[in-house]
mmCIF file of C-alpha atoms in Angstrom:
data_model
loop_
_atom_site.group_PDB
_atom_site.id
_atom_site.type_symbol
_atom_site.label_atom_id
_atom_site.label_comp_id
_atom_site.label_asym_id
_atom_site.label_seq_id
_atom_site.Cartn_x
_atom_site.Cartn_y
_atom_site.Cartn_z
ATOM 1 C CA MET B 828 54.907 211.183 30.034
ATOM 2 C CA GLU B 829 57.738 212.906 31.949
ATOM 3 C CA ASN B 830 61.033 212.826 29.974
ATOM 4 C CA ASN B 831 62.938 212.206 33.222
ATOM 5 C CA LEU B 832 61.552 208.662 33.532
ATOM 6 C CA LYS B 833 64.016 205.813 32.932
ATOM 7 C CA ARG B 834 63.297 203.543 29.961
ATOM 8 C CA THR B 835 64.345 199.897 29.353
ATOM 9 C CA PRO B 836 66.255 198.888 26.195
ATOM 10 C CA LEU B 837 63.074 197.565 24.653
ATOM 11 C CA TYR B 838 61.151 200.908 24.938
ATOM 12 C CA PRO B 839 61.670 201.751 21.182
ATOM 13 C CA LEU B 840 59.726 198.636 20.296
ATOM 14 C CA TYR B 841 56.632 199.714 22.208
ATOM 15 C CA ALA B 842 55.602 201.990 19.249
ATOM 16 C CA ASP B 843 55.011 198.793 17.343
ATOM 17 C CA TYR B 844 51.858 198.103 19.250
ATOM 18 C CA PRO B 845 49.123 200.803 18.751
ATOM 19 C CA GLY B 846 47.373 199.924 21.995
ATOM 20 C CA THR B 847 50.362 200.435 24.248
ATOM 21 C CA ARG B 848 49.730 202.650 27.321
ATOM 22 C CA CYS B 849 52.645 203.459 29.452
ATOM 23 C CA ILE B 850 52.759 204.662 33.138
ATOM 24 C CA ASP B 851 55.339 205.873 35.682
ATOM 25 C CA PHE B 852 56.104 202.591 37.561
ATOM 26 C CA GLY B 853 58.723 203.553 40.181
ATOM 27 C CA GLY B 854 60.461 206.084 38.040
ATOM 28 C CA TRP B 855 60.316 203.845 34.892
ATOM 29 C CA GLU B 856 58.148 204.551 31.910
ATOM 30 C CA LEU B 857 56.680 201.057 31.373
ATOM 31 C CA PRO B 858 53.722 199.704 29.497
ATOM 32 C CA VAL B 859 50.657 198.789 31.731
ATOM 33 C CA GLN B 860 49.212 197.273 28.592
ATOM 34 C CA PHE B 861 49.741 196.708 24.924
ATOM 35 C CA SER B 862 46.257 195.609 23.748
ATOM 36 C CA GLY B 863 44.130 195.161 27.013
ATOM 37 C CA ILE B 864 44.832 193.629 30.396
ATOM 38 C CA GLN B 865 42.132 190.885 29.942
ATOM 39 C CA GLN B 866 43.523 189.735 26.520
ATOM 40 C CA GLU B 867 47.136 189.839 27.731
ATOM 41 C CA HIS B 868 46.158 187.875 30.942
ATOM 42 C CA ASP B 869 44.292 185.193 28.916
ATOM 43 C CA ALA B 870 47.186 184.947 26.501
ATOM 44 C CA VAL B 871 49.460 184.016 29.385
ATOM 45 C CA ARG B 872 47.063 181.620 31.039
ATOM 46 C CA TYR B 873 46.266 179.740 27.818
ATOM 47 C CA GLN B 874 48.948 180.463 25.169
ATOM 48 C CA ALA B 875 51.890 182.729 25.796
ATOM 49 C CA GLY B 876 52.777 186.246 26.740
ATOM 50 C CA LEU B 877 56.156 188.092 26.662
ATOM 51 C CA PHE B 878 56.959 190.707 29.303
ATOM 52 C CA ASP B 879 59.655 193.315 29.325
ATOM 53 C CA VAL B 880 60.850 193.256 32.927
ATOM 54 C CA SER B 881 64.246 194.855 32.303
ATOM 55 C CA HIS B 882 63.585 197.313 35.065
ATOM 56 C CA MET B 883 64.439 194.562 37.509
ATOM 57 C CA GLY B 884 67.874 194.791 39.127
ATOM 58 C CA GLU B 885 70.776 192.324 38.860
ATOM 59 C CA PHE B 886 73.746 192.116 41.253
ATOM 60 C CA VAL B 887 76.648 189.783 40.862
ATOM 61 C CA VAL B 888 78.289 188.462 44.033
ATOM 62 C CA THR B 889 81.728 186.963 43.599
ATOM 63 C CA GLY B 890 84.491 185.553 45.875
ATOM 64 C CA ARG B 891 85.302 182.506 48.001
ATOM 65 C CA PHE B 892 82.964 183.773 50.816
ATOM 66 C CA ALA B 893 80.112 184.762 48.357
ATOM 67 C CA GLU B 894 77.874 181.885 49.590
ATOM 68 C CA ALA B 895 78.598 182.772 53.293
ATOM 69 C CA PHE B 896 77.778 186.272 52.541
ATOM 70 C CA ILE B 897 74.384 185.563 50.856
ATOM 71 C CA GLN B 898 73.504 183.048 53.715
ATOM 72 C CA GLN B 899 73.976 185.820 56.199
ATOM 73 C CA ILE B 900 71.707 188.361 54.528
ATOM 74 C CA THR B 901 68.895 186.040 53.250
ATOM 75 C CA THR B 902 66.359 183.855 54.936
ATOM 76 C CA ASN B 903 66.388 180.766 52.661
ATOM 77 C CA ASP B 904 69.308 178.163 52.622
ATOM 78 C CA VAL B 905 71.646 179.056 49.796
ATOM 79 C CA SER B 906 73.979 176.232 50.808
ATOM 80 C CA LYS B 907 71.356 173.821 49.294
ATOM 81 C CA LEU B 908 71.967 175.229 45.771
ATOM 82 C CA VAL B 909 73.981 173.625 43.141
ATOM 83 C CA ASP B 910 75.474 175.195 40.023
ATOM 84 C CA GLY B 911 72.625 176.145 37.666
ATOM 85 C CA GLN B 912 69.898 176.294 40.381
ATOM 86 C CA ALA B 913 67.975 179.398 41.659
ATOM 87 C CA GLN B 914 65.932 179.941 44.857
ATOM 88 C CA TYR B 915 63.291 182.431 45.947
ATOM 89 C CA THR B 916 64.420 184.222 49.226
ATOM 90 C CA LEU B 917 64.188 187.448 51.206
ATOM 91 C CA MET B 918 66.360 189.893 52.960
ATOM 92 C CA CYS B 919 65.107 191.053 56.294
ATOM 93 C CA TYR B 920 65.900 193.821 58.811
ATOM 94 C CA PRO B 921 66.859 192.890 62.349
ATOM 95 C CA ASP B 922 63.271 193.418 63.427
ATOM 96 C CA GLY B 923 61.941 190.904 60.848
ATOM 97 C CA GLY B 924 60.505 193.447 58.445
ATOM 98 C CA VAL B 925 61.275 192.770 54.748
ATOM 99 C CA VAL B 926 64.107 194.677 52.939
ATOM 100 C CA ASP B 927 63.052 192.961 49.663
ATOM 101 C CA ASP B 928 62.248 189.547 48.161
ATOM 102 C CA LEU B 929 64.512 188.274 45.500
ATOM 103 C CA LEU B 930 65.984 185.418 43.511
ATOM 104 C CA VAL B 931 69.357 184.075 44.019
ATOM 105 C CA TYR B 932 71.109 182.213 41.103
ATOM 106 C CA ARG B 933 74.171 180.079 41.941
ATOM 107 C CA ILE B 934 76.415 180.184 38.728
ATOM 108 C CA THR B 935 79.394 178.585 40.519
ATOM 109 C CA ALA B 936 80.376 178.029 44.043
ATOM 110 C CA ASP B 937 81.984 181.506 44.244
ATOM 111 C CA GLN B 938 79.722 183.428 41.890
ATOM 112 C CA PHE B 939 75.993 184.178 42.232
ATOM 113 C CA MET B 940 73.488 186.511 40.659
ATOM 114 C CA VAL B 941 70.950 188.297 42.818
ATOM 115 C CA VAL B 942 67.848 189.668 41.135
ATOM 116 C CA VAL B 943 65.857 192.340 43.043
ATOM 117 C CA ASN B 944 62.863 194.557 42.642
ATOM 118 C CA ALA B 945 63.212 197.521 40.515
ATOM 119 C CA ALA B 946 62.003 200.168 43.021
ATOM 120 C CA ASN B 947 64.541 198.781 45.565
ATOM 121 C CA ILE B 948 67.703 198.539 43.574
ATOM 122 C CA ASP B 949 69.641 201.413 45.064
ATOM 123 C CA ARG B 950 68.448 200.551 48.661
ATOM 124 C CA ASP B 951 69.165 196.875 48.231
ATOM 125 C CA PHE B 952 72.607 197.474 46.902
ATOM 126 C CA ASP B 953 73.400 199.793 49.768
ATOM 127 C CA TRP B 954 72.045 197.222 52.223
ATOM 128 C CA MET B 955 74.219 194.483 50.793
ATOM 129 C CA ARG B 956 77.300 196.516 50.456
ATOM 130 C CA GLU B 957 76.985 197.545 54.201
ATOM 131 C CA HIS B 958 77.017 193.912 55.135
ATOM 132 C CA LEU B 959 79.714 192.794 52.950
ATOM 133 C CA ILE B 960 82.279 190.431 54.415
ATOM 134 C CA GLY B 961 85.968 189.802 53.405
ATOM 135 C CA ASP B 962 86.921 188.636 49.914
ATOM 136 C CA VAL B 963 83.410 189.253 48.452
ATOM 137 C CA THR B 964 82.826 191.618 45.457
ATOM 138 C CA LEU B 965 79.411 193.078 44.746
ATOM 139 C CA GLU B 966 78.630 194.497 41.331
ATOM 140 C CA ASN B 967 75.458 196.214 40.133
ATOM 141 C CA LYS B 968 74.877 194.982 36.592
ATOM 142 C CA SER B 969 71.306 196.242 36.306
ATOM 143 C CA ASP B 970 72.164 198.870 33.454
ATOM 144 C CA GLU B 971 73.960 196.158 31.493
ATOM 145 C CA LEU B 972 71.176 193.552 31.254
ATOM 146 C CA ALA B 973 67.800 193.260 29.909
ATOM 147 C CA LEU B 974 65.205 190.778 31.152
ATOM 148 C CA LEU B 975 62.397 189.239 29.102
ATOM 149 C CA ALA B 976 59.898 186.854 30.674
ATOM 150 C CA LEU B 977 58.186 184.382 28.340
ATOM 151 C CA GLN B 978 55.315 182.931 30.219
ATOM 152 C CA GLY B 979 52.373 180.542 29.438
ATOM 153 C CA PRO B 980 51.667 176.930 28.399
ATOM 154 C CA SER B 981 53.293 177.581 24.815
ATOM 155 C CA ALA B 982 56.396 179.060 26.368
ATOM 156 C CA ALA B 983 58.413 175.784 26.138
ATOM 157 C CA VAL B 984 57.622 175.138 22.492
ATOM 158 C CA ILE B 985 58.340 178.721 21.518
ATOM 159 C CA MET B 986 61.697 178.493 23.285
ATOM 160 C CA SER B 987 62.574 175.284 21.470
ATOM 161 C CA LEU B 988 62.357 177.227 18.084
ATOM 162 C CA VAL B 989 64.818 179.943 19.052
ATOM 163 C CA THR B 990 67.271 177.762 21.249
ATOM 164 C CA LYS B 991 67.910 175.016 18.725
ATOM 165 C CA GLN B 992 71.351 174.219 20.266
ATOM 166 C CA PHE B 993 69.809 173.815 23.780
ATOM 167 C CA ASN B 994 66.655 171.993 24.953
ATOM 168 C CA CYS B 995 65.269 174.521 27.363
ATOM 169 C CA ASP B 996 62.388 171.980 28.246
ATOM 170 C CA LYS B 997 64.902 169.929 30.018
ATOM 171 C CA LEU B 998 65.258 172.646 32.519
ATOM 172 C CA ALA B 999 63.287 171.930 35.813
ATOM 173 C CA PRO B 1000 61.615 174.799 37.667
ATOM 174 C CA PHE B 1001 64.210 177.061 39.290
ATOM 175 C CA ARG B 1002 66.971 175.620 37.072
ATOM 176 C CA PHE B 1003 68.991 177.856 34.676
ATOM 177 C CA ALA B 1004 71.595 177.655 32.041
ATOM 178 C CA THR B 1005 74.271 180.145 31.054
ATOM 179 C CA ALA B 1006 75.522 180.836 27.510
ATOM 180 C CA VAL B 1007 72.247 179.649 25.881
ATOM 181 C CA SER B 1008 71.876 181.019 22.344
ATOM 182 C CA VAL B 1009 68.420 182.642 22.039
ATOM 183 C CA GLY B 1010 67.870 183.763 18.472
ATOM 184 C CA GLY B 1011 71.611 183.747 18.011
ATOM 185 C CA VAL B 1012 72.290 185.876 21.148
ATOM 186 C CA GLN B 1013 74.148 184.542 24.262
ATOM 187 C CA SER B 1014 71.633 184.542 27.172
ATOM 188 C CA LEU B 1015 71.146 183.147 30.633
ATOM 189 C CA VAL B 1016 67.821 181.375 30.611
ATOM 190 C CA SER B 1017 65.875 180.428 33.691
ATOM 191 C CA ARG B 1018 62.794 178.391 34.257
ATOM 192 C CA THR B 1019 61.123 180.951 36.618
ATOM 193 C CA GLY B 1020 58.357 183.520 36.413
ATOM 194 C CA TYR B 1021 55.885 185.596 38.260
ATOM 195 C CA THR B 1022 52.648 184.438 36.710
ATOM 196 C CA GLY B 1023 51.674 181.069 38.069
ATOM 197 C CA GLU B 1024 52.290 179.639 34.704
ATOM 198 C CA ASP B 1025 55.255 177.616 33.238
ATOM 199 C CA GLY B 1026 57.748 179.898 31.583
ATOM 200 C CA PHE B 1027 61.288 181.198 31.178
ATOM 201 C CA GLU B 1028 63.174 184.429 32.041
ATOM 202 C CA ILE B 1029 65.818 185.429 29.633
ATOM 203 C CA TYR B 1030 68.737 187.646 30.767
ATOM 204 C CA VAL B 1031 70.589 189.267 27.864
ATOM 205 C CA SER B 1032 72.979 192.009 27.146
ATOM 206 C CA ALA B 1033 70.907 195.218 26.931
ATOM 207 C CA SER B 1034 72.250 196.025 23.463
ATOM 208 C CA GLN B 1035 70.871 192.637 22.186
ATOM 209 C CA ALA B 1036 67.457 192.821 23.814
ATOM 210 C CA GLN B 1037 65.484 194.049 20.825
ATOM 211 C CA HIS B 1038 66.764 191.221 18.677
ATOM 212 C CA VAL B 1039 65.821 188.646 21.244
ATOM 213 C CA TRP B 1040 62.320 190.071 21.554
ATOM 214 C CA GLN B 1041 61.789 190.149 17.773
ATOM 215 C CA SER B 1042 63.138 186.581 17.550
ATOM 216 C CA LEU B 1043 60.593 185.365 20.165
ATOM 217 C CA PHE B 1044 57.749 186.982 18.352
ATOM 218 C CA ALA B 1045 58.783 185.578 14.955
ATOM 219 C CA ALA B 1046 58.773 182.152 16.467
ATOM 220 C CA GLY B 1047 55.813 182.590 18.768
ATOM 221 C CA ALA B 1048 53.243 184.135 16.326
ATOM 222 C CA ALA B 1049 51.917 180.723 15.279
ATOM 223 C CA PHE B 1050 51.318 179.945 18.988
ATOM 224 C CA GLY B 1051 49.380 183.059 19.938
ATOM 225 C CA LEU B 1052 52.224 184.871 21.661
ATOM 226 C CA GLN B 1053 51.303 188.370 22.771
ATOM 227 C CA PRO B 1054 53.233 191.213 24.452
ATOM 228 C CA ALA B 1055 52.025 191.541 28.041
ATOM 229 C CA GLY B 1056 52.265 194.637 30.264
ATOM 230 C CA LEU B 1057 52.336 195.465 33.975
ATOM 231 C CA GLY B 1058 48.552 195.236 34.359
ATOM 232 C CA ALA B 1059 48.449 191.591 33.271
ATOM 233 C CA ARG B 1060 51.590 190.892 35.214
ATOM 234 C CA ASP B 1061 49.865 192.104 38.405
ATOM 235 C CA THR B 1062 46.513 190.144 37.931
ATOM 236 C CA LEU B 1063 48.444 187.029 36.858
ATOM 237 C CA ARG B 1064 50.701 187.094 40.068
ATOM 238 C CA PHE B 1065 47.679 188.025 42.283
ATOM 239 C CA GLU B 1066 45.593 184.961 41.281
ATOM 240 C CA ALA B 1067 48.744 182.786 42.008
ATOM 241 C CA ARG B 1068 49.154 184.476 45.514
ATOM 242 C CA LEU B 1069 52.736 185.704 44.512
ATOM 243 C CA PRO B 1070 53.643 188.665 46.804
ATOM 244 C CA LEU B 1071 54.271 192.233 45.475
ATOM 245 C CA TYR B 1072 56.808 194.293 47.476
ATOM 246 C CA GLY B 1073 55.233 197.383 48.887
ATOM 247 C CA GLN B 1074 51.875 195.597 49.232
ATOM 248 C CA GLU B 1075 52.147 192.093 50.623
ATOM 249 C CA LEU B 1076 55.608 192.646 51.724
ATOM 250 C CA SER B 1077 57.371 195.742 53.353
ATOM 251 C CA ALA B 1078 59.622 196.894 56.141
ATOM 252 C CA ARG B 1079 56.419 196.786 58.416
ATOM 253 C CA ILE B 1080 55.379 193.159 57.251
ATOM 254 C CA SER B 1081 57.325 190.222 58.086
ATOM 255 C CA PRO B 1082 57.696 187.150 55.835
ATOM 256 C CA LEU B 1083 55.934 184.983 58.330
ATOM 257 C CA GLU B 1084 52.910 187.277 58.413
ATOM 258 C CA ALA B 1085 52.902 187.017 54.608
ATOM 259 C CA GLY B 1086 52.797 183.281 54.726
ATOM 260 C CA LEU B 1087 56.306 182.772 53.356
ATOM 261 C CA SER B 1088 57.534 180.315 56.091
ATOM 262 C CA PRO B 1089 58.686 177.691 53.429
ATOM 263 C CA PHE B 1090 61.349 180.164 52.434
ATOM 264 C CA ILE B 1091 62.680 180.963 55.945
ATOM 265 C CA LYS B 1092 65.165 178.415 57.130
ATOM 266 C CA LEU B 1093 65.682 179.053 60.790
ATOM 267 C CA TYR B 1094 67.818 175.980 61.221
ATOM 268 C CA LYS B 1095 70.567 177.302 59.095
ATOM 269 C CA GLY B 1096 72.058 179.475 61.774
ATOM 270 C CA SER B 1097 72.553 183.205 62.129
ATOM 271 C CA PHE B 1098 71.248 185.573 59.586
ATOM 272 C CA ILE B 1099 69.867 189.161 59.628
ATOM 273 C CA GLY B 1100 66.377 189.101 61.212
ATOM 274 C CA ARG B 1101 66.540 185.563 62.500
ATOM 275 C CA ASP B 1102 66.132 186.388 66.217
ATOM 276 C CA ALA B 1103 63.016 188.312 65.429
ATOM 277 C CA LEU B 1104 61.561 185.628 63.217
ATOM 278 C CA VAL B 1105 62.344 183.034 65.906
ATOM 279 C CA ARG B 1106 60.299 185.142 68.382
ATOM 280 C CA GLN B 1107 57.507 185.489 66.018
ATOM 281 C CA LYS B 1108 57.468 181.734 65.257
ATOM 282 C CA THR B 1109 57.338 180.956 68.976
ATOM 283 C CA ASP B 1110 54.829 183.594 70.007
ATOM 284 C CA GLY B 1111 52.706 183.542 66.818
ATOM 285 C CA VAL B 1112 52.117 186.338 64.418
ATOM 286 C CA PRO B 1113 49.701 189.063 65.195
ATOM 287 C CA ARG B 1114 48.502 189.427 61.571
ATOM 288 C CA LYS B 1115 48.231 186.886 58.645
ATOM 289 C CA LEU B 1116 47.881 187.471 54.870
ATOM 290 C CA VAL B 1117 44.839 185.561 53.758
ATOM 291 C CA GLY B 1118 42.556 185.503 50.572
ATOM 292 C CA ILE B 1119 38.995 186.867 50.578
ATOM 293 C CA GLU B 1120 36.105 186.525 48.164
ATOM 294 C CA MET B 1121 33.423 189.159 48.117
ATOM 295 C CA ILE B 1122 29.947 187.847 49.199
ATOM 296 C CA GLU B 1123 28.229 191.085 48.520
ATOM 297 C CA ARG B 1124 28.959 193.249 45.410
ATOM 298 C CA GLY B 1125 32.093 195.215 45.401
ATOM 299 C CA ILE B 1126 35.874 194.944 44.564
ATOM 300 C CA PRO B 1127 38.377 195.040 47.359
ATOM 301 C CA ARG B 1128 41.030 197.593 46.411
ATOM 302 C CA CYS B 1129 44.541 198.101 47.951
ATOM 303 C CA HIS B 1130 44.484 199.751 51.418
ATOM 304 C CA TYR B 1131 40.731 199.454 51.836
ATOM 305 C CA PRO B 1132 40.110 198.817 55.577
ATOM 306 C CA VAL B 1133 38.789 195.394 56.649
ATOM 307 C CA CYS B 1134 36.704 195.119 59.518
ATOM 308 C CA ASN B 1135 34.869 192.580 61.890
ATOM 309 C CA ALA B 1136 31.130 192.213 62.335
ATOM 310 C CA ASP B 1137 31.118 195.115 64.689
ATOM 311 C CA GLY B 1138 32.691 197.476 62.173
ATOM 312 C CA VAL B 1139 36.036 197.429 64.192
ATOM 313 C CA PRO B 1140 38.986 197.689 61.766
ATOM 314 C CA ILE B 1141 41.115 194.414 61.813
ATOM 315 C CA GLY B 1142 43.387 195.075 58.931
ATOM 316 C CA GLU B 1143 43.513 196.142 55.214
ATOM 317 C CA VAL B 1144 43.370 194.867 51.731
ATOM 318 C CA THR B 1145 46.925 194.547 50.164
ATOM 319 C CA SER B 1146 45.681 193.612 46.550
ATOM 320 C CA GLY B 1147 42.319 193.045 45.020
ATOM 321 C CA THR B 1148 40.599 192.925 41.640
ATOM 322 C CA GLN B 1149 37.925 190.971 39.797
ATOM 323 C CA SER B 1150 39.941 187.912 38.878
ATOM 324 C CA PRO B 1151 40.278 187.839 34.995
ATOM 325 C CA THR B 1152 40.425 184.044 35.015
ATOM 326 C CA LEU B 1153 37.798 183.167 37.697
ATOM 327 C CA LYS B 1154 35.471 186.124 37.254
ATOM 328 C CA ARG B 1155 35.215 186.561 40.967
ATOM 329 C CA ASN B 1156 35.914 189.563 43.175
ATOM 330 C CA LEU B 1157 38.923 188.510 45.225
ATOM 331 C CA GLY B 1158 41.404 190.170 47.574
ATOM 332 C CA LEU B 1159 44.514 189.494 49.627
ATOM 333 C CA VAL B 1160 44.198 190.905 53.045
ATOM 334 C CA LEU B 1161 46.581 191.455 56.058
ATOM 335 C CA ILE B 1162 44.303 190.974 59.139
ATOM 336 C CA GLU B 1163 44.450 190.102 62.746
ATOM 337 C CA SER B 1164 45.320 186.374 63.051
ATOM 338 C CA GLY B 1165 42.037 185.586 65.036
ATOM 339 C CA TYR B 1166 40.067 186.411 61.905
ATOM 340 C CA ALA B 1167 42.297 184.435 59.442
ATOM 341 C CA GLY B 1168 40.463 181.084 59.452
ATOM 342 C CA ILE B 1169 38.853 179.740 56.236
ATOM 343 C CA GLY B 1170 35.161 180.666 56.157
ATOM 344 C CA THR B 1171 35.334 183.574 58.529
ATOM 345 C CA GLU B 1172 33.177 186.488 57.434
ATOM 346 C CA VAL B 1173 34.819 189.954 57.368
ATOM 347 C CA TRP B 1174 33.654 193.287 55.848
ATOM 348 C CA VAL B 1175 35.643 195.524 53.492
ATOM 349 C CA GLU B 1176 34.855 199.189 53.648
ATOM 350 C CA ILE B 1177 34.207 200.273 50.098
ATOM 351 C CA ARG B 1178 33.399 203.915 49.519
ATOM 352 C CA GLY B 1179 32.029 204.403 53.100
ATOM 353 C CA LYS B 1180 30.008 201.248 53.028
ATOM 354 C CA LEU B 1181 30.840 197.887 54.905
ATOM 355 C CA VAL B 1182 30.503 195.082 52.244
ATOM 356 C CA LYS B 1183 30.643 191.310 53.310
ATOM 357 C CA ALA B 1184 33.351 189.056 52.300
ATOM 358 C CA GLU B 1185 34.728 185.577 53.379
ATOM 359 C CA VAL B 1186 38.177 184.192 53.880
ATOM 360 C CA VAL B 1187 39.004 181.558 51.177
ATOM 361 C CA LYS B 1188 41.870 179.328 50.384
ATOM 362 C CA THR B 1189 44.748 180.666 48.194
ATOM 363 C CA PRO B 1190 46.294 180.546 45.752
ATOM 364 C CA PHE B 1191 43.100 181.473 43.917
ATOM 365 C CA TYR B 1192 44.510 179.881 40.796
ATOM 366 C CA LYS B 1193 46.867 176.977 40.505
ATOM 367 C CA ARG B 1194 47.794 175.332 37.062
#
């Protein structure tokens, strides 16, 4: 692995797991697996898994116009948040393409934390800084924080053992608490995740991340806790139909095409990209992101062409795999809207051969 790749504060602990295999993920040296993708996937679905997602970016927005600023650059309605509440949202370009998808945490009325995708940290920060309004401060805290994601049915009981002064199980989904002691380390704990399972995301000082990781494993060993890498993170989010920036979302894909209309609040007034999204809503989107299941043998992979019965291209696969949970060959595809109805037959071009598939309901998995 190239020495110029960035490493998270938890990197030294990877050596504790002999099966660890790291890859270059957007300039980061990160584990694609610790033991095996299927094993780690199953641990999260049925027990618990712990992810190092410290490569994600964290920005802090402060000032009396902090809410107004975030309202102007995101699609969801941040004014609906109360202290200790988070929301999923997106930033769009004026033409409706996606800058990034992100989480916004309201800490107080004049302080928010914004969590962005690792590959987009610099671009997102520049975009936000370019659109700053008066009396708002934007700070990049990405290098100061580590992020651990504890996910799975046993996550709550494991957290109860390391947060004895705070009952994390009282946190509703998309709620968070600051100054929670996790293994004796002050942390921000959020009931959020990217797996389709219950779970918590733990933001902690980079210097304390290894201690928190080890504390969670000491508590979680009896509950089947396993370290989980990027491979399982991808298959888990895929089954739950959670989008990945660069595949289901991009500057060339609008959130309406991606099926994210619940997170676009056109009623809230002006925001960047609103005019384009209003036009799309009125006219209808030309493409839709839908799920497919292969009828004939084959696995749909990212960027494979999708065709109609005449072999005419109508779109492409954005993500696809053999589902570790369902044992079916499934894909997410961005195709012309006329072919997006449930039950419609489409063909995926796999190694030069057209292989039959069918549009199916998503998410593929829901707990």
